[in-house]
Amino acid sequence: MTGDQLKALRERRGLTQTQMAAFVNELTGRKYDKQRLSKWETGKEALPRDLLGRLLLLDLERPESPLPRRGTTVAVGLQKGGTAKTATSINLAFILARAGNRVLLVDADPQGNATIHVGVPQTDIVALTEAGKVLYHALMGKTTLDEVIRPTSVEGLDVVPSSIALASADTELPGNLTNAQTALAEILDGVKARYDVIVIDCAPNLGAVTINALTAADYVLVPCQAEPHAILGVSAFLDTVAKIQRRLNPRLEVLGILPTMVNPRQTQDRSSLDDIQRLWGNDRRVFPPVPRATIYAQAAGANVITLDADIGAPGVESYAAIASALLTATGRLQETVDAA
């Protein structure tokens, strides 16, 4: 958040600098004054990171609205592993929920990492699988999605848990001639009215479940590690997205490309960022890169959402930018529905 953006946020709330300083102190428990706020707005001092995260959330807050929830769906995907798809999915879902949206996180990866990171213990995943209450069972018509959805400790965020059982769906779904590619879209249709946004964490492949996710989605977000092999994977993935658009889901749009695990001090990372901009910057939105930071590995090791552990973690600006783009796109979708 720049100084100009901070000033714009203050003015939208109708606050003087003194009043904004008092408001910031309520948020943080600190004792900032008007002079410090002025230095932030003029860019003479950088915002403290914990305050930055809180203000970005504030800027995303969902106003009370009579409009119905529409379950705008974004798939987070790339067929290459290790590009921070799960970290992107859970942090995006978290920041959207903290901003006042009702969010459903769908773990469409048999590894089940997103499920674990939003607070479902491994022992519960085993029990849910044995009880027939994970995504695999809803996808294959063995139970309803309502029976599978679980709340999380984050207010406004629910999860559809996954487990290794989902790996079987990639071979079983193609044998279902009636809804082999639309099964996920069909079960999500029954719950969309309860959510503002649905985030699907895809597996690192282009199997039947991932095709289902792209068929169910309004948008696709592509996390791309700043290294050559991941960049090659983006080209192949975007080709697949184009085929899905032509054959199965004409409403699907690319929300953007998110460079991840970027170390700006590394020559290779800077070169890869230049390549991403050169290849797609003119035609696609390229979001601010998420820097490589130890807190992501620490959060993964502790099975928690990074931004829940530290709202000012490096990369919060990137997730806020994605959330803002997604909510803006949702507004355009609503306008299209209203005009129809």
Coordinates of N, CA, C and O in Angstrom, one line a residue, residues 103-276:
V103 N -16.7 -17.7 2.2 CA -15.8 -18.4 1.2 C -15.8 -19.9 1.5 O -15.8 -20.4 2.6
L104 N -15.8 -20.6 0.4 CA -15.7 -22.1 0.4 C -14.4 -22.5 -0.3 O -14.2 -22.1 -1.5
L105 N -13.5 -23.2 0.4 CA -12.3 -23.7 -0.1 C -12.5 -25.1 -0.5 O -12.8 -26.0 0.4
V106 N -12.3 -25.4 -1.7 CA -12.4 -26.8 -2.2 C -11.0 -27.4 -2.4 O -10.3 -26.9 -3.3
D107 N -10.7 -28.4 -1.7 CA -9.4 -29.1 -1.8 C -9.5 -30.2 -2.9 O -10.0 -31.2 -2.6
A108 N -9.1 -29.9 -4.1 CA -9.2 -30.8 -5.2 C -7.9 -31.5 -5.5 O -7.6 -31.9 -6.6
D109 N -7.0 -31.6 -4.5 CA -5.7 -32.3 -4.6 C -5.7 -33.5 -3.7 O -6.0 -33.4 -2.5
P110 N -5.4 -34.7 -4.2 CA -5.4 -35.9 -3.3 C -4.4 -35.8 -2.1 O -4.5 -36.5 -1.2
Q111 N -3.4 -34.9 -2.2 CA -2.5 -34.7 -1.1 C -3.1 -34.1 0.1 O -2.7 -34.3 1.2
G112 N -4.2 -33.4 -0.1 CA -5.0 -32.9 1.0 C -4.3 -31.8 1.8 O -4.7 -31.6 3.0
N113 N -3.3 -31.1 1.3 CA -2.6 -30.2 2.1 C -3.4 -29.0 2.5 O -3.3 -28.4 3.6
A114 N -4.3 -28.5 1.6 CA -5.1 -27.4 1.9 C -6.0 -27.7 3.1 O -6.3 -26.9 4.0
T115 N -6.5 -28.9 3.1 CA -7.4 -29.4 4.2 C -6.7 -29.3 5.5 O -7.2 -28.8 6.5
I116 N -5.5 -29.8 5.5 CA -4.7 -29.8 6.8 C -4.4 -28.3 7.2 O -4.5 -28.0 8.4
H117 N -4.0 -27.5 6.3 CA -3.6 -26.1 6.6 C -4.8 -25.2 7.1 O -4.5 -24.2 7.7
V118 N -6.0 -25.6 6.9 CA -7.1 -24.8 7.4 C -7.6 -25.5 8.7 O -8.7 -25.1 9.2
G119 N -6.9 -26.4 9.2 CA -7.2 -26.9 10.6 C -7.8 -28.3 10.7 O -8.2 -28.6 11.8
V120 N -7.9 -29.0 9.7 CA -8.4 -30.4 9.8 C -7.3 -31.4 10.1 O -6.4 -31.6 9.2
P121 N -7.2 -32.0 11.2 CA -6.1 -32.9 11.6 C -6.1 -34.1 10.7 O -7.1 -34.5 10.1
Q122 N -4.9 -34.6 10.5 CA -4.7 -35.8 9.7 C -5.6 -37.0 10.2 O -6.2 -37.7 9.4
T123 N -5.7 -37.1 11.5 CA -6.6 -38.2 12.0 C -8.0 -38.0 11.6 O -8.7 -39.0 11.3
D124 N -8.5 -36.7 11.6 CA -9.9 -36.5 11.1 C -10.0 -36.8 9.6 O -11.1 -37.2 9.2
I125 N -9.0 -36.5 8.8 CA -9.1 -36.8 7.4 C -9.2 -38.3 7.2 O -10.1 -38.7 6.4
V126 N -8.5 -39.1 7.9 CA -8.7 -40.5 7.8 C -10.1 -40.9 8.2 O -10.7 -41.7 7.5
A127 N -10.6 -40.4 9.3 CA -11.9 -40.7 9.7 C -13.0 -40.3 8.7 O -13.9 -41.0 8.5
L128 N -12.8 -39.1 8.2 CA -13.8 -38.6 7.2 C -13.8 -39.4 5.9 O -14.8 -39.7 5.3
T129 N -12.6 -39.9 5.5 CA -12.5 -40.8 4.4 C -13.2 -42.1 4.6 O -14.0 -42.6 3.8
E130 N -13.0 -42.6 5.8 CA -13.6 -43.9 6.1 C -15.1 -43.7 6.2 O -15.9 -44.7 5.9
A131 N -15.6 -42.5 6.6 CA -17.0 -42.3 6.8 C -17.7 -41.8 5.4 O -18.9 -41.6 5.4
G132 N -16.8 -41.7 4.4 CA -17.4 -41.3 3.1 C -17.8 -39.8 3.0 O -18.8 -39.5 2.4
K133 N -16.9 -39.0 3.7 CA -17.3 -37.5 3.7 C -16.1 -36.7 3.3 O -15.8 -35.7 4.0
V134 N -15.5 -37.0 2.2 CA -14.5 -36.1 1.6 C -14.9 -35.8 0.1 O -15.9 -36.4 -0.3
L135 N -14.2 -35.0 -0.6 CA -14.6 -34.6 -1.9 C -14.8 -35.7 -2.8 O -15.8 -35.7 -3.6
Y136 N -14.0 -36.8 -2.8 CA -14.1 -37.9 -3.6 C -15.5 -38.5 -3.6 O -16.1 -38.7 -4.7
H137 N -16.1 -38.6 -2.4 CA -17.4 -39.2 -2.3 C -18.5 -38.3 -2.9 O -19.5 -38.9 -3.5
A138 N -18.4 -37.0 -2.7 CA -19.4 -36.1 -3.3 C -19.2 -36.1 -4.8 O -20.2 -36.1 -5.5
L139 N -18.0 -36.1 -5.3 CA -17.8 -36.0 -6.7 C -18.3 -37.2 -7.4 O -18.8 -37.1 -8.6
M140 N -18.2 -38.4 -6.8 CA -18.7 -39.6 -7.4 C -20.1 -39.9 -7.1 O -20.6 -41.0 -7.4
G141 N -20.8 -39.0 -6.5 CA -22.2 -39.2 -6.2 C -22.6 -40.1 -5.1 O -23.7 -40.6 -4.9
K142 N -21.6 -40.4 -4.2 CA -21.8 -41.3 -3.1 C -22.4 -40.6 -1.9 O -22.9 -41.3 -1.0
T143 N -22.3 -39.3 -1.8 CA -22.9 -38.5 -0.8 C -23.1 -37.1 -1.3 O -22.7 -36.8 -2.4
T144 N -23.8 -36.3 -0.6 CA -24.0 -34.9 -1.0 C -22.9 -34.0 -0.6 O -22.2 -34.3 0.4
L145 N -22.7 -32.9 -1.2 CA -21.7 -31.9 -0.9 C -21.9 -31.3 0.5 O -21.0 -31.1 1.3
D146 N -23.2 -31.2 0.9 CA -23.5 -30.7 2.2 C -23.0 -31.6 3.3 O -22.6 -31.1 4.4
E147 N -23.0 -32.8 3.0 CA -22.4 -33.8 4.0 C -20.9 -33.7 4.2 O -20.4 -34.2 5.2
V148 N -20.3 -33.1 3.2 CA -18.8 -33.1 3.2 C -18.3 -31.7 3.7 O -17.2 -31.7 4.4
I149 N -19.0 -30.6 3.5 CA -18.5 -29.3 3.9 C -18.3 -29.2 5.4 O -19.2 -29.6 6.1
R150 N -17.2 -28.6 5.8 CA -16.9 -28.5 7.2 C -16.5 -27.0 7.5 O -15.8 -26.4 6.6
P151 N -16.9 -26.5 8.6 CA -16.4 -25.1 9.0 C -14.9 -25.2 9.4 O -14.4 -26.3 9.7
T152 N -14.3 -24.0 9.4 CA -12.9 -23.9 9.9 C -12.9 -23.0 11.0 O -13.9 -22.4 11.4
S153 N -11.7 -22.8 11.6 CA -11.6 -21.8 12.7 C -11.6 -20.4 12.2 O -11.7 -19.5 13.1
V154 N -11.5 -20.2 10.9 CA -11.6 -18.8 10.4 C -13.0 -18.5 10.1 O -13.7 -19.2 9.3
E155 N -13.5 -17.4 10.7 CA -14.9 -17.0 10.5 C -15.2 -16.7 9.0 O -14.4 -16.0 8.4
G156 N -16.2 -17.3 8.5 CA -16.6 -17.1 7.1 C -16.0 -18.1 6.1 O -16.3 -18.0 4.9
L157 N -15.1 -19.0 6.6 CA -14.4 -19.9 5.7 C -14.8 -21.3 6.0 O -14.6 -21.8 7.1
D158 N -15.3 -22.0 5.0 CA -15.6 -23.4 5.1 C -14.7 -24.2 4.1 O -14.1 -23.6 3.2
V159 N -14.6 -25.5 4.3 CA -13.7 -26.3 3.5 C -14.4 -27.6 3.0 O -15.2 -28.2 3.8
V160 N -14.1 -28.0 1.8 CA -14.5 -29.3 1.3 C -13.2 -30.1 1.4 O -12.2 -29.9 0.6
P161 N -13.0 -31.0 2.4 CA -11.8 -31.7 2.6 C -11.5 -32.7 1.5 O -12.4 -33.3 0.9
S162 N -10.2 -33.0 1.4 CA -9.8 -34.0 0.4 C -8.9 -35.0 1.1 O -8.5 -34.9 2.3
S163 N -8.6 -36.1 0.4 CA -7.7 -37.2 0.9 C -7.2 -37.9 -0.3 O -7.6 -37.7 -1.4
I164 N -6.4 -38.9 0.0 CA -5.8 -39.7 -1.1 C -6.9 -40.5 -1.9 O -6.6 -40.9 -3.0
A165 N -8.0 -40.6 -1.3 CA -9.1 -41.2 -2.0 C -9.4 -40.5 -3.4 O -9.9 -41.2 -4.3
L166 N -9.2 -39.2 -3.4 CA -9.5 -38.5 -4.6 C -8.7 -38.9 -5.8 O -9.1 -38.7 -7.0
A167 N -7.5 -39.5 -5.6 CA -6.7 -40.0 -6.7 C -7.5 -41.0 -7.6 O -7.2 -41.0 -8.8
S168 N -8.4 -41.7 -7.0 CA -9.2 -42.7 -7.8 C -10.1 -42.0 -8.7 O -10.5 -42.6 -9.8
A169 N -10.5 -40.8 -8.4 CA -11.5 -40.1 -9.3 C -10.9 -39.8 -10.7 O -11.7 -39.8 -11.7
D170 N -9.6 -39.7 -10.8 CA -9.0 -39.4 -12.1 C -9.2 -40.6 -13.1 O -9.2 -40.4 -14.3
T171 N -9.3 -41.8 -12.5 CA -9.6 -42.9 -13.4 C -11.0 -43.3 -13.5 O -11.5 -43.8 -14.5
E172 N -11.8 -43.0 -12.4 CA -13.2 -43.3 -12.4 C -14.1 -42.3 -13.1 O -15.1 -42.7 -13.7
L173 N -13.8 -41.1 -13.0 CA -14.6 -40.1 -13.7 C -14.8 -40.2 -15.2 O -15.9 -40.1 -15.7
P174 N -13.7 -40.5 -15.9 CA -13.8 -40.7 -17.4 C -14.8 -41.8 -17.8 O -15.3 -41.8 -18.9
G175 N -15.0 -42.7 -16.9 CA -16.0 -43.8 -17.2 C -17.4 -43.4 -17.0 O -18.3 -44.2 -17.4
N176 N -17.6 -42.2 -16.5 CA -19.0 -41.8 -16.3 C -19.4 -40.9 -17.4 O -19.0 -39.7 -17.5
L177 N -20.1 -41.4 -18.4 CA -20.4 -40.7 -19.6 C -21.3 -39.6 -19.5 O -21.4 -38.7 -20.3
T178 N -22.1 -39.5 -18.4 CA -23.1 -38.4 -18.3 C -22.5 -37.2 -17.7 O -22.9 -36.1 -18.1
N179 N -21.6 -37.2 -16.8 CA -21.0 -36.0 -16.2 C -19.5 -36.1 -15.9 O -19.1 -35.6 -14.9
A180 N -18.8 -36.7 -16.8 CA -17.3 -37.0 -16.5 C -16.6 -35.7 -16.3 O -15.6 -35.6 -15.6
Q181 N -17.0 -34.6 -17.0 CA -16.3 -33.3 -16.9 C -17.0 -32.2 -16.2 O -16.5 -31.2 -16.0
T182 N -18.3 -32.5 -15.8 CA -19.1 -31.5 -15.2 C -19.5 -31.9 -13.8 O -20.3 -31.2 -13.2
A183 N -19.0 -33.0 -13.2 CA -19.5 -33.4 -11.9 C -19.3 -32.4 -10.8 O -20.2 -32.2 -10.0
L184 N -18.1 -31.8 -10.8 CA -17.8 -30.8 -9.8 C -18.7 -29.6 -9.9 O -19.2 -29.0 -9.0
A185 N -18.9 -29.1 -11.2 CA -19.7 -28.0 -11.4 C -21.2 -28.2 -10.9 O -21.8 -27.4 -10.3
E186 N -21.6 -29.4 -11.1 CA -23.0 -29.8 -10.7 C -23.2 -29.8 -9.2 O -24.2 -29.3 -8.7
I187 N -22.2 -30.3 -8.5 CA -22.4 -30.4 -7.0 C -22.1 -29.0 -6.4 O -22.8 -28.6 -5.4
L188 N -21.3 -28.2 -7.0 CA -21.1 -26.8 -6.5 C -22.3 -25.9 -6.8 O -22.6 -25.0 -6.0
D189 N -23.0 -26.2 -7.8 CA -24.2 -25.4 -8.1 C -25.2 -25.4 -7.0 O -25.9 -24.4 -6.7
G190 N -25.2 -26.5 -6.2 CA -26.2 -26.6 -5.1 C -25.9 -25.8 -3.9 O -26.7 -25.6 -3.0
V191 N -24.6 -25.3 -3.8 CA -24.2 -24.5 -2.6 C -23.8 -23.1 -2.9 O -23.5 -22.3 -2.0
K192 N -23.7 -22.7 -4.2 CA -23.2 -21.4 -4.6 C -23.9 -20.3 -3.9 O -23.3 -19.3 -3.6
A193 N -25.2 -20.4 -3.7 CA -26.0 -19.3 -3.2 C -25.6 -19.0 -1.7 O -26.0 -17.9 -1.2
R194 N -24.8 -19.9 -1.1 CA -24.4 -19.6 0.3 C -23.0 -18.9 0.4 O -22.6 -18.6 1.5
Y195 N -22.3 -18.8 -0.7 CA -21.0 -18.3 -0.7 C -20.8 -17.1 -1.7 O -21.4 -17.1 -2.7
D196 N -19.9 -16.2 -1.3 CA -19.5 -15.1 -2.2 C -18.5 -15.6 -3.2 O -18.5 -15.3 -4.4
V197 N -17.5 -16.4 -2.7 CA -16.4 -16.9 -3.5 C -16.1 -18.4 -3.2 O -16.2 -18.8 -2.0
I198 N -15.8 -19.1 -4.2 CA -15.4 -20.5 -4.0 C -14.0 -20.6 -4.6 O -13.8 -20.2 -5.8
V199 N -13.0 -21.1 -3.8 CA -11.6 -21.2 -4.3 C -11.3 -22.7 -4.4 O -11.5 -23.4 -3.4
I200 N -10.9 -23.1 -5.6 CA -10.5 -24.5 -5.8 C -9.0 -24.7 -5.9 O -8.4 -24.1 -6.8
D201 N -8.4 -25.5 -4.9 CA -7.0 -25.7 -5.0 C -6.8 -27.0 -5.8 O -7.2 -28.1 -5.4
C202 N -6.2 -26.8 -7.0 CA -6.1 -28.0 -7.9 C -4.8 -28.8 -7.7 O -3.8 -28.3 -7.2
A203 N -4.9 -30.0 -8.1 CA -3.7 -30.9 -8.1 C -2.7 -30.5 -9.1 O -3.1 -29.8 -10.1
P204 N -1.4 -30.8 -9.0 CA -0.4 -30.5 -10.0 C -0.4 -31.4 -11.2 O 0.6 -32.1 -11.5
N205 N -1.6 -31.5 -11.8 CA -1.7 -32.3 -13.0 C -2.8 -31.9 -13.8 O -3.6 -30.9 -13.4
L206 N -3.1 -32.5 -15.0 CA -4.2 -32.1 -15.9 C -5.1 -33.3 -16.0 O -5.7 -33.6 -17.0
G207 N -5.3 -34.0 -14.8 CA -6.2 -35.1 -14.8 C -7.7 -34.7 -14.8 O -8.1 -33.6 -14.9
A208 N -8.6 -35.7 -14.7 CA -10.0 -35.5 -14.8 C -10.5 -34.6 -13.7 O -11.4 -33.8 -14.0
V209 N -10.0 -34.6 -12.5 CA -10.5 -33.7 -11.4 C -10.1 -32.3 -11.7 O -10.9 -31.4 -11.5
T210 N -8.9 -32.0 -12.2 CA -8.5 -30.7 -12.6 C -9.3 -30.2 -13.8 O -9.7 -29.0 -13.8
I211 N -9.6 -31.0 -14.7 CA -10.5 -30.6 -15.8 C -11.9 -30.2 -15.3 O -12.5 -29.2 -15.7
N212 N -12.4 -31.0 -14.3 CA -13.6 -30.7 -13.7 C -13.6 -29.3 -13.0 O -14.5 -28.5 -13.0
A213 N -12.4 -29.0 -12.3 CA -12.3 -27.7 -11.6 C -12.3 -26.6 -12.6 O -13.0 -25.6 -12.4
L214 N -11.6 -26.7 -13.7 CA -11.6 -25.7 -14.8 C -13.0 -25.5 -15.4 O -13.4 -24.4 -15.8
T215 N -13.7 -26.6 -15.5 CA -15.1 -26.6 -16.1 C -16.0 -25.9 -15.1 O -17.0 -25.2 -15.6
A216 N -15.8 -26.0 -13.8 CA -16.7 -25.4 -12.8 C -16.4 -23.9 -12.6 O -17.2 -23.2 -12.0
A217 N -15.2 -23.5 -13.0 CA -14.7 -22.2 -12.5 C -15.2 -21.0 -13.5 O -15.4 -21.2 -14.7
D218 N -15.3 -19.9 -12.8 CA -15.5 -18.6 -13.6 C -14.1 -18.0 -14.0 O -13.9 -17.4 -15.1
Y219 N -13.1 -18.3 -13.1 CA -11.8 -17.7 -13.3 C -10.7 -18.8 -13.0 O -11.0 -19.7 -12.2
V220 N -9.5 -18.6 -13.5 CA -8.4 -19.4 -13.1 C -7.2 -18.5 -12.8 O -7.0 -17.6 -13.6
L221 N -6.6 -18.8 -11.7 CA -5.4 -18.1 -11.3 C -4.2 -19.0 -11.4 O -4.3 -20.2 -11.0
V222 N -3.1 -18.6 -12.0 CA -2.0 -19.4 -12.3 C -0.8 -19.0 -11.5 O -0.1 -18.0 -11.8
P223 N -0.4 -19.7 -10.4 CA 0.8 -19.4 -9.6 C 2.0 -20.0 -10.4 O 1.9 -21.1 -10.8
C224 N 3.0 -19.2 -10.5 CA 4.2 -19.6 -11.3 C 5.5 -19.3 -10.6 O 5.8 -18.1 -10.4
Q225 N 6.2 -20.3 -10.2 CA 7.5 -20.1 -9.5 C 8.4 -19.4 -10.5 O 8.4 -19.7 -11.7
A226 N 9.2 -18.5 -10.0 CA 10.1 -17.7 -10.9 C 11.3 -18.6 -11.3 O 12.5 -18.4 -10.9
E227 N 11.0 -19.6 -12.1 CA 12.1 -20.4 -12.7 C 11.7 -21.0 -14.0 O 10.5 -21.1 -14.3
P228 N 12.6 -21.3 -14.9 CA 12.3 -21.6 -16.3 C 11.3 -22.8 -16.5 O 10.4 -22.7 -17.3
H229 N 11.4 -23.9 -15.7 CA 10.5 -25.0 -15.9 C 9.0 -24.6 -15.6 O 8.1 -25.1 -16.3
A230 N 8.8 -23.8 -14.6 CA 7.5 -23.4 -14.3 C 6.9 -22.5 -15.4 O 5.7 -22.6 -15.7
I231 N 7.8 -21.7 -15.9 CA 7.3 -20.8 -17.0 C 6.9 -21.6 -18.2 O 5.8 -21.3 -18.9
L232 N 7.6 -22.7 -18.6 CA 7.2 -23.5 -19.6 C 5.9 -24.2 -19.3 O 5.0 -24.4 -20.2
G233 N 5.7 -24.5 -18.0 CA 4.4 -25.2 -17.6 C 3.2 -24.2 -17.8 O 2.1 -24.7 -18.1
V234 N 3.4 -22.9 -17.6 CA 2.4 -22.0 -17.8 C 1.8 -22.0 -19.2 O 0.6 -21.9 -19.5
S235 N 2.8 -22.0 -20.2 CA 2.3 -22.0 -21.6 C 1.5 -23.2 -21.9 O 0.4 -23.1 -22.5
A236 N 1.9 -24.4 -21.4 CA 1.1 -25.6 -21.7 C -0.2 -25.5 -20.9 O -1.3 -25.9 -21.5
F237 N -0.2 -25.0 -19.7 CA -1.5 -24.9 -19.0 C -2.5 -23.9 -19.6 O -3.7 -24.2 -19.7
L238 N -2.0 -22.8 -20.1 CA -2.9 -21.8 -20.8 C -3.4 -22.4 -22.1 O -4.6 -22.1 -22.4
D239 N -2.7 -23.3 -22.7 CA -3.2 -24.0 -23.9 C -4.4 -24.9 -23.5 O -5.4 -24.9 -24.2
T240 N -4.3 -25.6 -22.3 CA -5.4 -26.4 -21.8 C -6.6 -25.5 -21.5 O -7.7 -25.9 -21.8
V241 N -6.3 -24.4 -20.8 CA -7.4 -23.5 -20.5 C -8.2 -23.0 -21.7 O -9.4 -23.0 -21.8
A242 N -7.4 -22.7 -22.8 CA -8.1 -22.3 -24.1 C -9.0 -23.4 -24.6 O -10.0 -23.2 -25.1
K243 N -8.5 -24.7 -24.5 CA -9.3 -25.8 -25.0 C -10.6 -25.9 -24.1 O -11.7 -26.2 -24.6
I244 N -10.5 -25.8 -22.8 CA -11.6 -25.8 -21.9 C -12.6 -24.7 -22.3 O -13.8 -24.9 -22.3
Q245 N -12.1 -23.5 -22.6 CA -12.9 -22.4 -23.0 C -13.7 -22.7 -24.2 O -14.9 -22.4 -24.3
R246 N -13.1 -23.4 -25.2 CA -13.7 -23.7 -26.5 C -14.7 -24.8 -26.3 O -15.8 -24.7 -26.9
R247 N -14.4 -25.8 -25.6 CA -15.2 -27.1 -25.6 C -16.2 -27.2 -24.4 O -17.2 -27.9 -24.6
L248 N -15.8 -26.7 -23.3 CA -16.6 -27.0 -22.1 C -17.1 -25.8 -21.3 O -18.2 -25.9 -20.7
N249 N -16.3 -24.8 -21.2 CA -16.7 -23.7 -20.3 C -16.3 -22.3 -20.9 O -15.3 -21.7 -20.6
P250 N -17.2 -21.8 -21.8 CA -16.9 -20.5 -22.5 C -16.8 -19.3 -21.6 O -16.2 -18.3 -21.9
R251 N -17.3 -19.4 -20.3 CA -17.3 -18.3 -19.4 C -15.9 -18.2 -18.7 O -15.6 -17.2 -18.0
L252 N -15.1 -19.2 -18.7 CA -13.8 -19.3 -18.0 C -12.9 -18.2 -18.5 O -12.7 -18.0 -19.7
E253 N -12.3 -17.4 -17.5 CA -11.4 -16.4 -17.8 C -10.1 -16.6 -17.0 O -10.2 -17.1 -15.9
V254 N -9.0 -16.1 -17.5 CA -7.8 -16.2 -16.8 C -7.7 -14.9 -15.9 O -7.7 -13.8 -16.4
L255 N -7.8 -15.1 -14.6 CA -7.7 -13.9 -13.7 C -6.4 -13.3 -13.7 O -6.2 -12.1 -13.7
G256 N -5.3 -14.1 -13.8 CA -4.0 -13.6 -13.9 C -2.9 -14.6 -13.6 O -3.2 -15.8 -13.2
I257 N -1.7 -14.2 -13.6 CA -0.5 -15.0 -13.3 C 0.1 -14.5 -12.1 O 0.4 -13.2 -12.0
L258 N 0.5 -15.3 -11.1 CA 1.1 -14.9 -9.9 C 2.5 -15.5 -9.7 O 2.6 -16.7 -9.5
P259 N 3.5 -14.7 -9.9 CA 4.9 -15.2 -9.7 C 5.1 -15.4 -8.2 O 4.6 -14.6 -7.3
T260 N 5.6 -16.6 -7.9 CA 5.8 -17.0 -6.5 C 7.2 -17.3 -6.1 O 8.0 -17.6 -7.0
M261 N 7.5 -17.3 -4.8 CA 8.8 -17.7 -4.3 C 9.9 -17.0 -5.0 O 10.9 -17.5 -5.4
V262 N 9.8 -15.7 -5.1 CA 10.7 -14.8 -5.8 C 11.7 -14.2 -4.8 O 11.4 -13.7 -3.8
N263 N 13.0 -14.4 -5.2 CA 14.1 -13.7 -4.4 C 14.7 -12.7 -5.3 O 15.4 -13.0 -6.3
P264 N 14.3 -11.4 -5.1 CA 14.8 -10.4 -6.1 C 16.3 -10.2 -6.1 O 16.8 -9.5 -7.0
R265 N 17.0 -10.8 -5.2 CA 18.5 -10.6 -5.2 C 19.1 -11.7 -6.1 O 20.3 -11.6 -6.4
Q266 N 18.3 -12.7 -6.5 CA 18.8 -13.7 -7.4 C 18.7 -13.3 -8.9 O 17.6 -12.9 -9.3
T267 N 19.8 -13.4 -9.6 CA 19.7 -13.0 -11.0 C 18.7 -13.9 -11.8 O 18.0 -13.3 -12.6
Q268 N 18.7 -15.2 -11.5 CA 17.7 -16.0 -12.2 C 16.3 -15.7 -11.9 O 15.4 -15.7 -12.9
D269 N 16.0 -15.3 -10.7 CA 14.6 -14.9 -10.4 C 14.2 -13.6 -11.1 O 13.1 -13.5 -11.6
R270 N 15.1 -12.7 -11.1 CA 14.8 -11.4 -11.8 C 14.7 -11.7 -13.3 O 13.8 -11.1 -14.0
S271 N 15.5 -12.6 -13.9 CA 15.3 -12.9 -15.3 C 14.0 -13.6 -15.6 O 13.4 -13.3 -16.6
S272 N 13.6 -14.5 -14.7 CA 12.3 -15.2 -14.9 C 11.1 -14.2 -14.8 O 10.2 -14.3 -15.5
L273 N 11.2 -13.2 -13.8 CA 10.2 -12.2 -13.7 C 10.1 -11.4 -15.1 O 9.0 -11.1 -15.5
D274 N 11.2 -11.1 -15.6 CA 11.2 -10.4 -16.9 C 10.6 -11.3 -18.0 O 9.8 -10.8 -18.8
D275 N 10.9 -12.6 -18.0 CA 10.3 -13.5 -19.0 C 8.8 -13.5 -18.8 O 8.1 -13.6 -19.8
I276 N 8.3 -13.6 -17.6 CA 6.9 -13.7 -17.4 C 6.2 -12.4 -17.9 O 5.1 -12.5 -18.6

